[in-house]
Short mmCIF file of C-alpha atoms in Angstrom, two decimals:
data_model
loop_
_atom_site.label_atom_id
_atom_site.label_comp_id
_atom_site.label_asym_id
_atom_site.label_seq_id
_atom_site.Cartn_x
_atom_site.Cartn_y
_atom_site.Cartn_z
CA MET A 491 96.04 140.27 126.80
CA LEU A 492 95.49 137.37 124.37
CA PRO A 493 92.12 136.98 122.62
CA PRO A 494 89.81 134.50 124.42
CA PHE A 495 90.36 131.66 121.95
CA PHE A 496 94.09 131.62 122.73
CA CYS A 497 93.82 130.92 126.44
CA PRO A 498 91.90 127.65 126.88
CA GLY A 499 91.93 126.34 130.40
CA ARG A 500 93.77 129.36 131.80
CA GLU A 501 92.66 132.28 133.99
CA TYR A 502 93.90 135.77 133.15
CA ALA A 503 93.37 139.16 134.77
CA GLY A 504 90.59 139.84 132.30
CA GLY A 505 88.81 136.60 133.14
CA CYS A 506 89.76 134.88 129.89
CA ARG A 507 88.75 131.20 129.94
CA VAL A 508 87.67 128.94 127.10
CA ASP A 509 86.52 125.36 127.40
CA VAL A 510 89.37 123.05 126.38
CA MET A 511 87.05 120.54 124.73
CA ALA A 512 85.43 123.24 122.59
CA ALA A 513 88.85 124.54 121.56
CA ALA A 514 89.99 121.02 120.65
CA ILE A 515 86.88 120.43 118.51
CA ILE A 516 87.32 123.74 116.69
CA LEU A 517 91.00 122.98 116.10
CA THR A 518 90.15 119.52 114.75
CA ILE A 519 87.70 120.99 112.23
CA LEU A 520 90.18 123.66 111.13
CA SER A 521 92.89 121.00 110.88
CA TYR A 522 90.80 118.95 108.49
CA LEU A 523 90.21 121.99 106.30
CA LEU A 524 93.92 122.80 106.27
CA GLY A 525 94.73 119.20 105.42
CA SER A 526 92.23 119.38 102.57
CA VAL A 527 94.21 122.10 100.79
CA PRO A 528 95.58 120.14 97.77
CA SER A 529 99.16 121.37 97.65
CA GLY A 530 100.28 119.17 94.77
CA PHE A 531 97.23 119.98 92.70
CA LEU A 532 97.77 123.71 93.22
CA VAL A 533 101.48 123.48 92.38
CA GLY A 534 100.66 121.53 89.24
CA SER A 535 97.91 123.95 88.25
CA SER A 536 100.34 126.85 88.57
CA ALA A 537 102.44 125.10 85.90
CA GLY A 538 99.42 124.35 83.72
CA VAL A 539 99.37 120.64 84.61
CA ASP A 540 96.68 118.63 86.36
CA VAL A 541 98.81 116.11 88.23
CA ARG A 542 95.78 113.85 88.56
CA ASP A 543 96.15 113.17 84.84
CA ALA A 544 99.95 112.77 84.87
CA GLY A 545 102.26 110.03 86.07
CA SER A 546 100.63 107.96 88.78
CA GLY A 547 97.73 110.41 89.07
CA ASN A 548 98.54 111.10 92.71
CA ILE A 549 98.59 114.65 94.07
CA GLY A 550 101.52 113.98 96.39
CA ALA A 551 105.09 115.23 96.23
CA THR A 552 106.48 112.07 94.59
CA ASN A 553 104.25 112.34 91.54
CA VAL A 554 104.73 116.11 91.31
CA ALA A 555 108.51 115.60 91.35
CA ARG A 556 108.27 112.91 88.70
CA THR A 557 106.13 114.98 86.35
CA LEU A 558 107.21 118.57 87.03
CA GLY A 559 110.71 118.31 88.48
CA TRP A 560 112.36 118.25 91.88
CA LYS A 561 111.79 121.93 92.69
CA LYS A 562 108.02 121.73 92.44
CA GLY A 563 108.15 118.36 94.16
CA LEU A 564 110.04 119.96 97.05
CA VAL A 565 107.50 122.79 97.33
CA THR A 566 104.71 120.21 97.47
CA LEU A 567 106.58 118.15 100.04
CA LEU A 568 107.15 121.11 102.35
CA ALA A 569 103.54 122.27 102.02
CA ASP A 570 102.18 118.79 102.78
CA VAL A 571 104.49 118.40 105.78
CA ALA A 572 103.38 121.81 107.08
CA LYS A 573 99.72 120.76 106.81
CA GLY A 574 100.41 117.99 109.30
CA PHE A 575 102.75 119.89 111.59
CA LEU A 576 100.91 123.19 112.09
CA PRO A 577 97.72 121.73 113.67
CA VAL A 578 99.79 119.73 116.16
CA LEU A 579 101.89 122.80 116.92
CA ALA A 580 98.70 124.78 117.55
CA ALA A 581 97.46 122.12 119.99
CA HIS A 582 100.76 122.33 121.88
CA LEU A 583 100.80 126.14 121.94
CA LEU A 584 97.23 126.16 123.26
CA ASP A 585 98.17 123.53 125.84
CA LEU A 586 95.28 121.27 124.85
CA GLY A 587 97.00 118.00 125.68
CA ALA A 588 98.17 114.87 123.84
CA ALA A 589 94.67 113.73 122.86
CA ALA A 590 93.85 117.05 121.19
CA ALA A 591 97.21 117.07 119.41
CA ALA A 592 96.54 113.56 118.11
CA SER A 593 93.03 114.52 117.03
CA ALA A 594 94.25 117.60 115.18
CA GLY A 595 97.01 115.64 113.48
CA LEU A 596 94.69 112.85 112.42
CA ALA A 597 92.17 115.38 111.08
CA ALA A 598 94.86 117.07 108.96
CA PHE A 599 96.00 113.67 107.68
CA ALA A 600 92.40 112.70 106.85
CA GLY A 601 91.97 116.00 105.05
CA HIS A 602 94.86 115.17 102.75
CA LEU A 603 93.47 111.70 102.04
CA TYR A 604 89.88 112.87 101.61
CA PRO A 605 90.01 116.60 100.75
CA VAL A 606 86.69 118.38 100.66
CA PHE A 607 88.11 120.68 97.95
CA LEU A 608 88.76 117.78 95.53
CA LYS A 609 85.56 115.80 96.09
CA PHE A 610 87.29 113.68 98.77
CA LYS A 611 89.84 112.24 96.32
CA GLY A 612 93.27 113.02 97.71
CA GLY A 613 96.77 111.67 98.12
CA LYS A 614 98.40 108.93 100.13
CA GLY A 615 99.28 111.11 103.09
CA VAL A 616 102.92 110.18 103.69
CA ALA A 617 104.32 113.72 103.79
CA THR A 618 101.39 115.00 105.86
CA ALA A 619 101.85 112.10 108.25
CA ALA A 620 105.53 113.03 108.55
CA GLY A 621 104.50 116.55 109.55
CA VAL A 622 102.17 115.14 112.20
CA TYR A 623 104.96 112.94 113.55
CA VAL A 624 107.36 115.90 113.75
CA GLY A 625 104.82 117.53 116.06
CA VAL A 626 103.79 114.57 118.23
CA MET A 627 107.07 112.61 118.40
CA PRO A 628 110.11 114.61 117.24
CA LEU A 629 112.55 111.84 118.23
CA GLY A 630 110.36 109.16 116.69
CA ILE A 631 110.34 110.84 113.29
CA LEU A 632 114.12 110.45 113.15
CA VAL A 633 113.69 106.69 113.49
CA LEU A 634 111.05 106.65 110.75
CA LEU A 635 113.21 108.75 108.43
CA GLY A 636 116.01 106.25 108.96
CA VAL A 637 113.71 103.35 108.05
CA PHE A 638 112.45 105.26 105.01
CA ALA A 639 115.97 106.06 103.78
CA LEU A 640 117.21 102.49 104.19
CA VAL A 641 114.31 101.01 102.23
CA VAL A 642 114.61 103.63 99.47
CA LEU A 643 118.32 102.88 99.11
CA ALA A 644 117.66 99.15 99.03
CA SER A 645 114.67 99.19 96.67
CA ARG A 646 114.97 102.52 94.79
CA ARG A 647 111.23 102.80 95.28
CA VAL A 648 109.29 105.23 97.46
CA SER A 649 106.15 103.16 98.06
CA PRO A 650 107.73 100.29 100.05
CA ALA A 651 109.77 102.83 102.02
CA SER A 652 106.62 104.77 102.89
CA MET A 653 104.82 101.66 104.05
CA ALA A 654 107.81 100.44 106.05
CA ALA A 655 108.10 103.77 107.85
CA ALA A 656 104.36 103.84 108.52
CA ALA A 657 104.49 100.32 109.95
CA ALA A 658 107.43 101.28 112.17
CA GLY A 659 105.55 104.27 113.60
CA PRO A 660 103.60 102.53 116.39
CA VAL A 661 106.68 100.57 117.45
CA ALA A 662 108.80 103.73 117.60
CA ALA A 663 106.13 105.62 119.56
CA TRP A 664 105.81 102.79 122.07
CA ALA A 665 109.57 102.18 122.39
CA LEU A 666 110.23 105.88 123.01
CA SER A 667 107.48 106.02 125.67
CA TYR A 668 105.26 108.57 123.96
CA PRO A 669 101.67 108.96 125.28
CA VAL A 670 99.19 106.21 124.45
CA GLU A 671 97.29 108.68 122.25
CA THR A 672 100.40 109.01 120.09
CA VAL A 673 100.75 105.23 119.79
CA TRP A 674 97.12 104.90 118.66
CA LEU A 675 97.57 107.81 116.25
CA ASN A 676 100.49 105.96 114.69
CA LEU A 677 98.45 102.77 114.41
CA VAL A 678 95.60 104.52 112.59
CA ILE A 679 97.86 106.52 110.28
CA GLY A 680 100.03 103.50 109.55
CA PHE A 681 97.01 101.39 108.63
CA LEU A 682 95.60 104.09 106.33
CA VAL A 683 98.95 104.67 104.63
CA VAL A 684 99.18 100.96 103.77
CA VAL A 685 95.56 100.91 102.57
CA ARG A 686 96.20 103.92 100.31
CA HIS A 687 99.17 102.06 98.80
CA ARG A 688 97.17 98.98 97.81
CA GLU A 689 97.74 99.62 94.07
CA ASN A 690 101.45 99.99 94.73
CA ILE A 691 101.39 96.68 96.60
CA ARG A 692 99.74 95.04 93.59
CA ARG A 693 102.40 96.48 91.25
CA LEU A 694 105.22 95.47 93.59
CA MET A 695 103.95 91.90 93.71
CA ALA A 696 103.69 91.85 89.92
CA GLY A 697 107.15 93.40 89.50
CA GLU A 698 105.64 96.43 87.78
CA GLU A 699 106.43 99.20 90.27
CA ALA A 700 108.73 101.70 88.57
CA PRO A 701 111.85 102.96 90.40
CA PHE A 702 111.82 106.58 91.50
CA GLU A 703 113.44 109.00 89.05
CA LEU A 704 113.37 112.79 89.05
CA ARG A 705 112.85 115.07 86.12
CA ARG A 706 115.58 117.70 86.13
CA ARG A 707 113.71 121.01 86.05
#
């Protein structure tokens, strides 16, 4: 028989039953802590580099790839995506519902933006948001990846592609008839992604945003 925490809202022979709301709150807190794990910072530290003092100063996969090479950038990308996906997966496995899945995903995303382990100074959240979207709208993420790829190819810059994909999120969620909680989740994440890119917007308007180039390591 499963431990009590793993059977919210269900009755088992042993009488296992856990309040769904309590389980959702606990998952949301754990999701924030997982999101707070600074993947890029840890990858950089393992190579003797503080990525906060290199390149753009961001702890995300793009800056890690620029400063330490594509391999470490890929590791950071996968870790950041996992931070967003795993909490949503847990909500689904525990059968907590769309609202709990959205709450867990948003908490993980917020953890990446404002990580408790780095004095609440984190990244821009694009990869973590992608992980959340894989969990809450697996068809929708394909649309967003298409938007991202098209803008990258057209501009050779990651920041406008990230913002375009984030802005397309609520539209994709609504058009594909995902739950209203998922639409609102996309609205909040999309807004925060754009806000976190305000310096990139300034550089784009001034013609100072550098094109994306990888270091071959």
